[in-house]
PDB file of C-alpha atoms in Angstrom:
ATOM      1  CA  MET A  30      67.213  34.935 171.251  1.00 34.00           C
ATOM      2  CA  ALA A  31      65.391  33.440 174.712  1.00 37.00           C
ATOM      3  CA  ALA A  32      66.811  31.184 174.572  1.00 35.00           C
ATOM      4  CA  ASP A  33      70.438  32.423 175.026  1.00 43.00           C
ATOM      5  CA  LEU A  34      68.411  34.366 178.002  1.00 40.00           C
ATOM      6  CA  ASP A  35      67.928  31.290 180.043  1.00 37.00           C
ATOM      7  CA  ALA A  36      71.632  29.837 179.368  1.00 40.00           C
ATOM      8  CA  PRO A  37      74.428  29.815 182.175  1.00 38.00           C
ATOM      9  CA  THR A  38      75.185  33.894 183.261  1.00 48.00           C
ATOM     10  CA  PRO A  39      79.437  35.569 182.692  1.00 49.00           C
ATOM     11  CA  ASN A  40      80.733  35.947 186.685  1.00 51.00           C
ATOM     12  CA  ALA A  41      79.689  39.332 188.523  1.00 67.00           C
ATOM     13  CA  MET A  42      79.751  42.305 186.976  1.00 76.00           C
ATOM     14  CA  PRO A  43      83.642  43.131 186.161  1.00 74.00           C
ATOM     15  CA  ALA A  44      85.083  46.987 187.795  1.00 84.00           C
ATOM     16  CA  TRP A  45      84.403  49.466 185.150  1.00 92.00           C
ATOM     17  CA  PRO A  46      86.089  52.597 185.193  1.00 93.00           C
ATOM     18  CA  TRP A  47      84.414  54.090 182.211  1.00 95.00           C
ATOM     19  CA  PRO A  48      82.993  57.620 182.552  1.00 97.00           C
ATOM     20  CA  ARG A  49      79.540  57.871 181.300  1.00 97.00           C
ATOM     21  CA  TRP A  50      80.539  59.379 177.777  1.00 98.00           C
ATOM     22  CA  ILE A  51      82.488  58.127 175.612  1.00 98.00           C
ATOM     23  CA  ALA A  52      83.469  60.819 172.681  1.00 98.00           C
ATOM     24  CA  HIS A  53      82.915  58.495 168.999  1.00 98.00           C
ATOM     25  CA  ARG A  54      86.124  59.178 166.513  1.00 98.00           C
ATOM     26  CA  GLY A  55      87.693  61.248 168.324  1.00 98.00           C
ATOM     27  CA  ALA A  56      85.285  64.131 168.567  1.00 98.00           C
ATOM     28  CA  GLY A  57      82.575  62.932 166.672  1.00 98.00           C
ATOM     29  CA  LYS A  58      81.838  65.408 163.797  1.00 97.00           C
ATOM     30  CA  LEU A  59      83.730  68.492 164.580  1.00 98.00           C
ATOM     31  CA  ALA A  60      87.040  67.277 163.815  1.00 98.00           C
ATOM     32  CA  PRO A  61      88.607  64.656 161.306  1.00 98.00           C
ATOM     33  CA  GLU A  62      87.481  60.985 162.661  1.00 98.00           C
ATOM     34  CA  ASN A  63      90.529  59.299 164.228  1.00 98.00           C
ATOM     35  CA  THR A  64      93.205  61.627 164.007  1.00 98.00           C
ATOM     36  CA  LEU A  65      95.269  63.014 166.854  1.00 98.00           C
ATOM     37  CA  ALA A  66      93.723  66.657 166.190  1.00 98.00           C
ATOM     38  CA  ALA A  67      90.154  65.100 166.814  1.00 98.00           C
ATOM     39  CA  PHE A  68      91.708  63.845 170.108  1.00 98.00           C
ATOM     40  CA  GLU A  69      92.605  66.813 171.191  1.00 98.00           C
ATOM     41  CA  LEU A  70      89.702  68.295 170.559  1.00 98.00           C
ATOM     42  CA  GLY A  71      87.446  66.270 172.481  1.00 98.00           C
ATOM     43  CA  TRP A  72      90.160  66.462 175.197  1.00 98.00           C
ATOM     44  CA  ARG A  73      89.411  70.212 175.613  1.00 97.00           C
ATOM     45  CA  HIS A  74      85.602  69.434 175.613  1.00 97.00           C
ATOM     46  CA  GLY A  75      85.821  68.245 177.915  1.00 97.00           C
ATOM     47  CA  TRP A  76      86.089  64.227 177.283  1.00 98.00           C
ATOM     48  CA  ARG A  77      88.195  61.686 178.435  1.00 98.00           C
ATOM     49  CA  ALA A  78      86.861  58.481 177.706  1.00 98.00           C
ATOM     50  CA  PHE A  79      87.470  57.724 173.634  1.00 98.00           C
ATOM     51  CA  GLU A  80      87.058  55.417 170.927  1.00 98.00           C
ATOM     52  CA  CYS A  81      88.931  54.659 167.570  1.00 98.00           C
ATOM     53  CA  ASP A  82      89.011  52.724 165.086  1.00 98.00           C
ATOM     54  CA  VAL A  83      92.260  49.983 164.525  1.00 98.00           C
ATOM     55  CA  LYS A  84      93.226  48.443 161.570  1.00 98.00           C
ATOM     56  CA  LEU A  85      96.673  46.869 160.166  1.00 98.00           C
ATOM     57  CA  SER A  86      99.195  47.803 157.390  1.00 98.00           C
ATOM     58  CA  ALA A  87      99.899  45.363 154.545  1.00 98.00           C
ATOM     59  CA  ASP A  88     103.374  46.049 156.878  1.00 98.00           C
ATOM     60  CA  GLY A  89     101.492  44.424 160.216  1.00 98.00           C
ATOM     61  CA  VAL A  90     101.143  48.230 161.592  1.00 98.00           C
ATOM     62  CA  PRO A  91      97.517  49.140 163.336  1.00 98.00           C
ATOM     63  CA  PHE A  92      96.752  52.230 162.645  1.00 99.00           C
ATOM     64  CA  LEU A  93      93.109  54.299 163.235  1.00 99.00           C
ATOM     65  CA  LEU A  94      90.600  54.113 160.084  1.00 98.00           C
ATOM     66  CA  HIS A  95      87.216  53.560 159.840  1.00 98.00           C
ATOM     67  CA  ASP A  96      86.666  52.593 156.571  1.00 98.00           C
ATOM     68  CA  ALA A  97      88.380  49.096 154.113  1.00 98.00           C
ATOM     69  CA  THR A  98      89.208  52.158 152.128  1.00 98.00           C
ATOM     70  CA  LEU A  99      91.417  55.273 151.653  1.00 98.00           C
ATOM     71  CA  GLN A 100      88.828  57.337 149.860  1.00 98.00           C
ATOM     72  CA  ARG A 101      86.178  58.726 152.215  1.00 98.00           C
ATOM     73  CA  THR A 102      88.557  60.195 154.953  1.00 98.00           C
ATOM     74  CA  THR A 103      91.766  60.625 152.793  1.00 98.00           C
ATOM     75  CA  ASN A 104      93.168  61.774 149.706  1.00 98.00           C
ATOM     76  CA  GLY A 105      93.928  58.255 149.326  1.00 98.00           C
ATOM     77  CA  HIS A 106      92.406  55.358 147.346  1.00 98.00           C
ATOM     78  CA  GLY A 107      92.453  52.092 147.442  1.00 98.00           C
ATOM     79  CA  VAL A 108      92.157  49.786 150.166  1.00 98.00           C
ATOM     80  CA  ALA A 109      94.561  51.013 153.146  1.00 98.00           C
ATOM     81  CA  GLY A 110      95.299  47.249 154.372  1.00 98.00           C
ATOM     82  CA  GLU A 111      96.796  46.471 151.216  1.00 98.00           C
ATOM     83  CA  GLN A 112      98.821  49.247 151.260  1.00 98.00           C
ATOM     84  CA  ALA A 113     102.274  49.547 153.722  1.00 98.00           C
ATOM     85  CA  TRP A 114     102.666  52.428 156.609  1.00 98.00           C
ATOM     86  CA  ASP A 115     105.370  54.354 154.324  1.00 98.00           C
ATOM     87  CA  ALA A 116     102.693  54.659 152.062  1.00 98.00           C
ATOM     88  CA  LEU A 117      99.570  55.511 154.598  1.00 98.00           C
ATOM     89  CA  ALA A 118     101.906  58.024 156.490  1.00 98.00           C
ATOM     90  CA  ARG A 119     102.621  60.651 153.645  1.00 98.00           C
ATOM     91  CA  LEU A 120      98.499  61.168 153.498  1.00 98.00           C
ATOM     92  CA  ASP A 121      96.285  63.709 153.922  1.00 98.00           C
ATOM     93  CA  ALA A 122      93.528  62.381 156.254  1.00 98.00           C
ATOM     94  CA  GLY A 123      92.192  65.730 157.270  1.00 98.00           C
ATOM     95  CA  GLY A 124      91.766  68.090 154.632  1.00 98.00           C
ATOM     96  CA  TRP A 125      88.632  66.306 153.232  1.00 98.00           C
ATOM     97  CA  HIS A 126      87.046  67.520 156.834  1.00 98.00           C
ATOM     98  CA  SER A 127      87.618  71.946 156.382  1.00 98.00           C
ATOM     99  CA  PRO A 128      91.007  73.426 155.287  1.00 98.00           C
ATOM    100  CA  ALA A 129      91.411  73.986 159.534  1.00 97.00           C
ATOM    101  CA  PHE A 130      93.177  70.085 158.902  1.00 98.00           C
ATOM    102  CA  ALA A 131      94.491  69.856 155.889  1.00 98.00           C
ATOM    103  CA  GLY A 132      97.753  67.571 156.359  1.00 98.00           C
ATOM    104  CA  GLU A 133      96.412  65.888 159.165  1.00 98.00           C
ATOM    105  CA  PRO A 134      97.902  62.259 158.813  1.00 98.00           C
ATOM    106  CA  LEU A 135      96.227  59.354 160.131  1.00 99.00           C
ATOM    107  CA  LEU A 136      97.407  58.529 162.852  1.00 98.00           C
ATOM    108  CA  ARG A 137      99.229  55.224 164.544  1.00 98.00           C
ATOM    109  CA  LEU A 138      98.119  54.102 167.686  1.00 98.00           C
ATOM    110  CA  ASP A 139     101.258  53.594 169.633  1.00 98.00           C
ATOM    111  CA  ARG A 140     101.450  57.484 168.731  1.00 98.00           C
ATOM    112  CA  LEU A 141      97.856  57.673 170.400  1.00 98.00           C
ATOM    113  CA  VAL A 142      98.673  55.798 173.104  1.00 98.00           C
ATOM    114  CA  ALA A 143     101.295  57.971 173.804  1.00 98.00           C
ATOM    115  CA  TRP A 144      99.155  61.280 173.925  1.00 98.00           C
ATOM    116  CA  ALA A 145      96.705  59.282 175.814  1.00 98.00           C
ATOM    117  CA  LEU A 146      98.044  57.284 178.834  1.00 98.00           C
ATOM    118  CA  PRO A 147      99.825  59.839 180.565  1.00 97.00           C
ATOM    119  CA  ARG A 148      96.847  62.538 180.585  1.00 97.00           C
ATOM    120  CA  GLY A 149      94.410  59.524 181.771  1.00 97.00           C
ATOM    121  CA  ALA A 150      92.489  59.432 178.342  1.00 98.00           C
ATOM    122  CA  LEU A 151      90.142  55.723 178.301  1.00 98.00           C
ATOM    123  CA  LEU A 152      90.151  54.033 175.167  1.00 98.00           C
ATOM    124  CA  ASN A 153      87.438  51.967 173.844  1.00 98.00           C
ATOM    125  CA  LEU A 154      89.608  50.459 170.631  1.00 99.00           C
ATOM    126  CA  GLU A 155      86.885  49.251 168.071  1.00 99.00           C
ATOM    127  CA  ILE A 156      89.139  46.300 166.265  1.00 98.00           C
ATOM    128  CA  LYS A 157      87.772  47.155 162.524  1.00 98.00           C
ATOM    129  CA  PRO A 158      89.490  44.070 160.048  1.00 98.00           C
ATOM    130  CA  THR A 159      90.420  44.680 156.292  1.00 98.00           C
ATOM    131  CA  PRO A 160      87.730  41.734 155.464  1.00 97.00           C
ATOM    132  CA  GLY A 161      89.286  38.907 155.281  1.00 97.00           C
ATOM    133  CA  THR A 162      91.877  39.607 158.111  1.00 98.00           C
ATOM    134  CA  GLU A 163      89.463  39.247 160.904  1.00 98.00           C
ATOM    135  CA  ALA A 164      91.517  37.033 163.298  1.00 98.00           C
ATOM    136  CA  ALA A 165      95.172  38.465 162.671  1.00 98.00           C
ATOM    137  CA  THR A 166      93.610  41.562 162.617  1.00 98.00           C
ATOM    138  CA  GLY A 167      92.425  40.629 166.221  1.00 98.00           C
ATOM    139  CA  ALA A 168      95.456  39.353 167.407  1.00 98.00           C
ATOM    140  CA  ALA A 169      98.451  41.654 166.308  1.00 98.00           C
ATOM    141  CA  VAL A 170      96.457  44.001 168.271  1.00 98.00           C
ATOM    142  CA  ALA A 171      95.583  42.683 171.551  1.00 98.00           C
ATOM    143  CA  GLN A 172      99.324  41.817 170.977  1.00 98.00           C
ATOM    144  CA  ALA A 173     100.586  45.513 170.339  1.00 98.00           C
ATOM    145  CA  VAL A 174      97.217  46.842 172.919  1.00 98.00           C
ATOM    146  CA  ASP A 175      99.540  44.334 175.937  1.00 98.00           C
ATOM    147  CA  ALA A 176     102.298  45.718 175.277  1.00 98.00           C
ATOM    148  CA  LEU A 177     101.211  49.564 174.737  1.00 98.00           C
ATOM    149  CA  TRP A 178      99.748  49.906 177.619  1.00 98.00           C
ATOM    150  CA  ARG A 179     102.154  47.093 179.909  1.00 98.00           C
ATOM    151  CA  ASP A 180     104.817  49.886 178.795  1.00 97.00           C
ATOM    152  CA  HIS A 181     103.059  52.508 180.709  1.00 96.00           C
ATOM    153  CA  GLY A 182     102.268  50.294 183.528  1.00 97.00           C
ATOM    154  CA  ALA A 183      99.005  48.177 183.113  1.00 96.00           C
ATOM    155  CA  GLY A 184      98.553  45.697 185.104  1.00 93.00           C
ATOM    156  CA  THR A 185     100.386  47.147 187.990  1.00 95.00           C
ATOM    157  CA  PRO A 186      99.230  48.605 190.642  1.00 94.00           C
ATOM    158  CA  GLY A 187      98.587  52.110 190.807  1.00 93.00           C
ATOM    159  CA  GLY A 188      98.422  51.830 186.838  1.00 95.00           C
ATOM    160  CA  PRO A 189      96.516  52.664 183.712  1.00 96.00           C
ATOM    161  CA  PRO A 190      93.047  50.580 182.928  1.00 97.00           C
ATOM    162  CA  TRP A 191      93.144  48.506 179.756  1.00 98.00           C
ATOM    163  CA  PRO A 192      91.550  49.446 177.165  1.00 98.00           C
ATOM    164  CA  LEU A 193      88.224  48.220 176.091  1.00 98.00           C
ATOM    165  CA  LEU A 194      88.855  45.119 172.680  1.00 98.00           C
ATOM    166  CA  THR A 195      85.689  45.878 170.226  1.00 99.00           C
ATOM    167  CA  SER A 196      84.351  44.500 166.958  1.00 98.00           C
ATOM    168  CA  PHE A 197      81.225  43.440 165.296  1.00 98.00           C
ATOM    169  CA  GLN A 198      83.484  41.046 164.116  1.00 98.00           C
ATOM    170  CA  PRO A 199      83.541  37.400 166.527  1.00 98.00           C
ATOM    171  CA  ALA A 200      86.413  36.198 165.121  1.00 98.00           C
ATOM    172  CA  ALA A 201      88.278  38.963 165.243  1.00 98.00           C
ATOM    173  CA  LEU A 202      88.063  39.115 169.385  1.00 98.00           C
ATOM    174  CA  GLN A 203      88.141  35.327 169.686  1.00 98.00           C
ATOM    175  CA  ALA A 204      91.422  36.296 168.584  1.00 98.00           C
ATOM    176  CA  ALA A 205      92.194  38.539 170.465  1.00 98.00           C
ATOM    177  CA  GLN A 206      90.744  36.412 173.228  1.00 98.00           C
ATOM    178  CA  ALA A 207      93.010  33.809 172.140  1.00 98.00           C
ATOM    179  CA  THR A 208      96.015  36.032 172.146  1.00 98.00           C
ATOM    180  CA  CYS A 209      95.629  37.822 175.241  1.00 98.00           C
ATOM    181  CA  PRO A 210      93.130  37.199 177.479  1.00 98.00           C
ATOM    182  CA  HIS A 211      93.443  38.957 180.102  1.00 97.00           C
ATOM    183  CA  LEU A 212      91.921  42.268 177.751  1.00 98.00           C
ATOM    184  CA  PRO A 213      88.801  43.287 178.198  1.00 98.00           C
ATOM    185  CA  ARG A 214      86.289  42.153 175.238  1.00 98.00           C
ATOM    186  CA  GLY A 215      83.103  43.462 173.987  1.00 98.00           C
ATOM    187  CA  LEU A 216      80.604  42.814 171.323  1.00 98.00           C
ATOM    188  CA  LEU A 217      79.472  44.997 168.845  1.00 99.00           C
ATOM    189  CA  LEU A 218      76.194  44.693 167.297  1.00 98.00           C
ATOM    190  CA  ASP A 219      74.069  46.159 164.897  1.00 98.00           C
ATOM    191  CA  THR A 220      71.598  43.669 164.739  1.00 98.00           C
ATOM    192  CA  LEU A 221      70.199  41.527 167.217  1.00 98.00           C
ATOM    193  CA  TRP A 222      71.515  38.062 165.537  1.00 97.00           C
ATOM    194  CA  PRO A 223      70.536  34.353 166.367  1.00 98.00           C
ATOM    195  CA  GLY A 224      73.183  33.559 168.821  1.00 98.00           C
ATOM    196  CA  CYS A 225      74.062  36.573 169.073  1.00 98.00           C
ATOM    197  CA  TRP A 226      74.415  36.728 173.189  1.00 98.00           C
ATOM    198  CA  ALA A 227      76.012  32.953 173.547  1.00 98.00           C
ATOM    199  CA  VAL A 228      78.641  34.193 170.999  1.00 98.00           C
ATOM    200  CA  ALA A 229      79.498  37.025 173.303  1.00 98.00           C
ATOM    201  CA  ARG A 230      79.651  34.684 176.387  1.00 98.00           C
ATOM    202  CA  SER A 231      81.939  32.380 174.178  1.00 98.00           C
ATOM    203  CA  LEU A 232      83.990  35.408 173.891  1.00 98.00           C
ATOM    204  CA  GLY A 233      84.301  35.753 177.757  1.00 98.00           C
ATOM    205  CA  CYS A 234      83.252  39.565 177.093  1.00 98.00           C
ATOM    206  CA  VAL A 235      82.860  42.199 179.565  1.00 98.00           C
ATOM    207  CA  ALA A 236      80.883  44.652 177.935  1.00 98.00           C
ATOM    208  CA  VAL A 237      77.832  44.286 174.505  1.00 98.00           C
ATOM    209  CA  VAL A 238      77.986  46.954 172.590  1.00 98.00           C
ATOM    210  CA  LEU A 239      74.184  48.064 170.757  1.00 98.00           C
ATOM    211  CA  ASN A 240      73.354  50.271 168.444  1.00 98.00           C
ATOM    212  CA  HIS A 241      70.653  52.420 171.160  1.00 98.00           C
ATOM    213  CA  ARG A 242      67.670  51.500 168.595  1.00 98.00           C
ATOM    214  CA  LEU A 243      67.716  48.040 169.372  1.00 98.00           C
ATOM    215  CA  TRP A 244      68.254  48.758 173.505  1.00 98.00           C
ATOM    216  CA  THR A 245      64.387  48.448 175.284  1.00 98.00           C
ATOM    217  CA  ARG A 246      64.810  49.160 179.374  1.00 98.00           C
ATOM    218  CA  THR A 247      63.981  45.375 179.296  1.00 98.00           C
ATOM    219  CA  LEU A 248      66.806  44.541 177.420  1.00 98.00           C
ATOM    220  CA  LEU A 249      69.213  46.463 179.326  1.00 98.00           C
ATOM    221  CA  GLN A 250      68.073  45.093 182.226  1.00 97.00           C
ATOM    222  CA  GLN A 251      68.825  41.403 180.950  1.00 97.00           C
ATOM    223  CA  GLN A 252      72.064  41.964 180.102  1.00 97.00           C
ATOM    224  CA  ARG A 253      73.235  43.883 182.904  1.00 97.00           C
ATOM    225  CA  ALA A 254      71.337  41.079 184.862  1.00 97.00           C
ATOM    226  CA  ALA A 255      73.659  38.067 182.674  1.00 96.00           C
ATOM    227  CA  GLY A 256      76.506  40.546 184.159  1.00 96.00           C
ATOM    228  CA  TYR A 257      77.368  42.874 180.870  1.00 97.00           C
ATOM    229  CA  ARG A 258      78.420  46.273 181.304  1.00 98.00           C
ATOM    230  CA  THR A 259      75.920  48.143 178.686  1.00 98.00           C
ATOM    231  CA  LEU A 260      77.082  50.891 176.147  1.00 98.00           C
ATOM    232  CA  ALA A 261      75.391  52.579 173.469  1.00 98.00           C
ATOM    233  CA  TYR A 262      76.492  53.928 169.455  1.00 98.00           C
ATOM    234  CA  THR A 263      75.499  57.070 168.463  1.00 98.00           C
ATOM    235  CA  VAL A 264      73.737  58.985 170.608  1.00 98.00           C
ATOM    236  CA  ASN A 265      73.834  62.444 169.550  1.00 98.00           C
ATOM    237  CA  HIS A 266      70.025  63.525 171.057  1.00 98.00           C
ATOM    238  CA  ALA A 267      70.118  64.791 174.240  1.00 97.00           C
ATOM    239  CA  ARG A 268      66.767  63.205 175.400  1.00 98.00           C
ATOM    240  CA  ARG A 269      67.782  59.400 174.768  1.00 98.00           C
ATOM    241  CA  ALA A 270      70.921  59.627 176.102  1.00 98.00           C
ATOM    242  CA  GLU A 271      69.041  60.877 178.974  1.00 98.00           C
ATOM    243  CA  GLN A 272      66.351  58.230 178.634  1.00 98.00           C
ATOM    244  CA  LEU A 273      69.171  55.517 178.000  1.00 98.00           C
ATOM    245  CA  LEU A 274      71.740  56.477 181.281  1.00 98.00           C
ATOM    246  CA  ARG A 275      68.148  56.559 183.250  1.00 98.00           C
ATOM    247  CA  TRP A 276      67.592  52.902 182.358  1.00 98.00           C
ATOM    248  CA  GLY A 277      70.907  52.184 183.438  1.00 97.00           C
ATOM    249  CA  LEU A 278      72.882  51.879 180.581  1.00 98.00           C
ATOM    250  CA  ASP A 279      76.061  53.036 181.697  1.00 98.00           C
ATOM    251  CA  ALA A 280      78.172  54.721 178.866  1.00 98.00           C
ATOM    252  CA  VAL A 281      76.634  56.309 175.550  1.00 98.00           C
ATOM    253  CA  ILE A 282      79.235  57.146 172.474  1.00 98.00           C
ATOM    254  CA  SER A 283      78.284  59.973 171.071  1.00 98.00           C
ATOM    255  CA  ASP A 284      79.346  62.589 168.019  1.00 98.00           C
ATOM    256  CA  ARG A 285      77.230  65.146 170.406  1.00 98.00           C
ATOM    257  CA  ILE A 286      81.307  66.724 172.260  1.00 98.00           C
ATOM    258  CA  ASP A 287      79.917  70.115 171.845  1.00 97.00           C
ATOM    259  CA  ALA A 288      76.666  69.890 173.200  1.00 96.00           C
ATOM    260  CA  LEU A 289      76.258  66.044 175.118  1.00 97.00           C
ATOM    261  CA  GLY A 290      77.984  65.379 178.473  1.00 95.00           C
ATOM    262  CA  PRO A 291      81.190  67.017 179.567  1.00 94.00           C
ATOM    263  CA  GLY A 292      80.241  69.211 176.077  1.00 88.00           C
ATOM    264  CA  ALA A 293      77.828  70.751 178.061  1.00 88.00           C
ATOM    265  CA  SER A 294      78.740  71.277 181.223  1.00 73.00           C
ATOM    266  CA  ALA A 295      81.934  72.967 179.352  1.00 61.00           C
ATOM    267  CA  ALA A 296      79.712  75.011 177.258  1.00 57.00           C
ATOM    268  CA  GLY A 297      77.710  75.939 180.866  1.00 50.00           C
TER     269      GLY A 297
END
């Protein structure tokens, strides 16, 4: 770890369009995660930046789902990435949460983009590959993102900012980097494994996104000095969020859309 900190640093701090508060999976736990209903609820609570999970169907359609399997958040079964989109589109992705959301479908990435970009919502897309498809998923998601955002004017003066692509899987980020190097990337870390900072540099990451428990004031200062934007997940307590932001954290990812950040302002 110490050797990594002494290695050459990335470029100067990149331009950063993101607010300090990012809604986890659309609306945290208040709506079925990664569904359009969740993003709409988060928006109504005043949130303008959203994190979500993107993987591929068996026939290559990028869609939103956190788990490798369908059982927890749909009425389907089995590995999601082994099923074609036509089958996935018929599943109920809302009834598991509460009767009010019964019938809510899984969400394609292109439909989310059509919802988000016209209203100015920012997206942090976690590349969530089906195990064994890391490189293929990273490349396909990057290609889809590039095409979808360009359709809305990204990359031109006055166009929307690119999304932030993140992943726990370096192979997925490496494939995204090779496919569309202009898309901003961030390495997700649940532990500080040996060589992680060197990997973030080799991937050209503009951000590092850590489990909030890993951040200390010193570590945060070190990574900001190295040129990274710093984010933390999943911060659900006001005191911890305030501490991290006071230390200089760039953005908090939270489930508590009704009580923290924009949600607290709206409630007040």
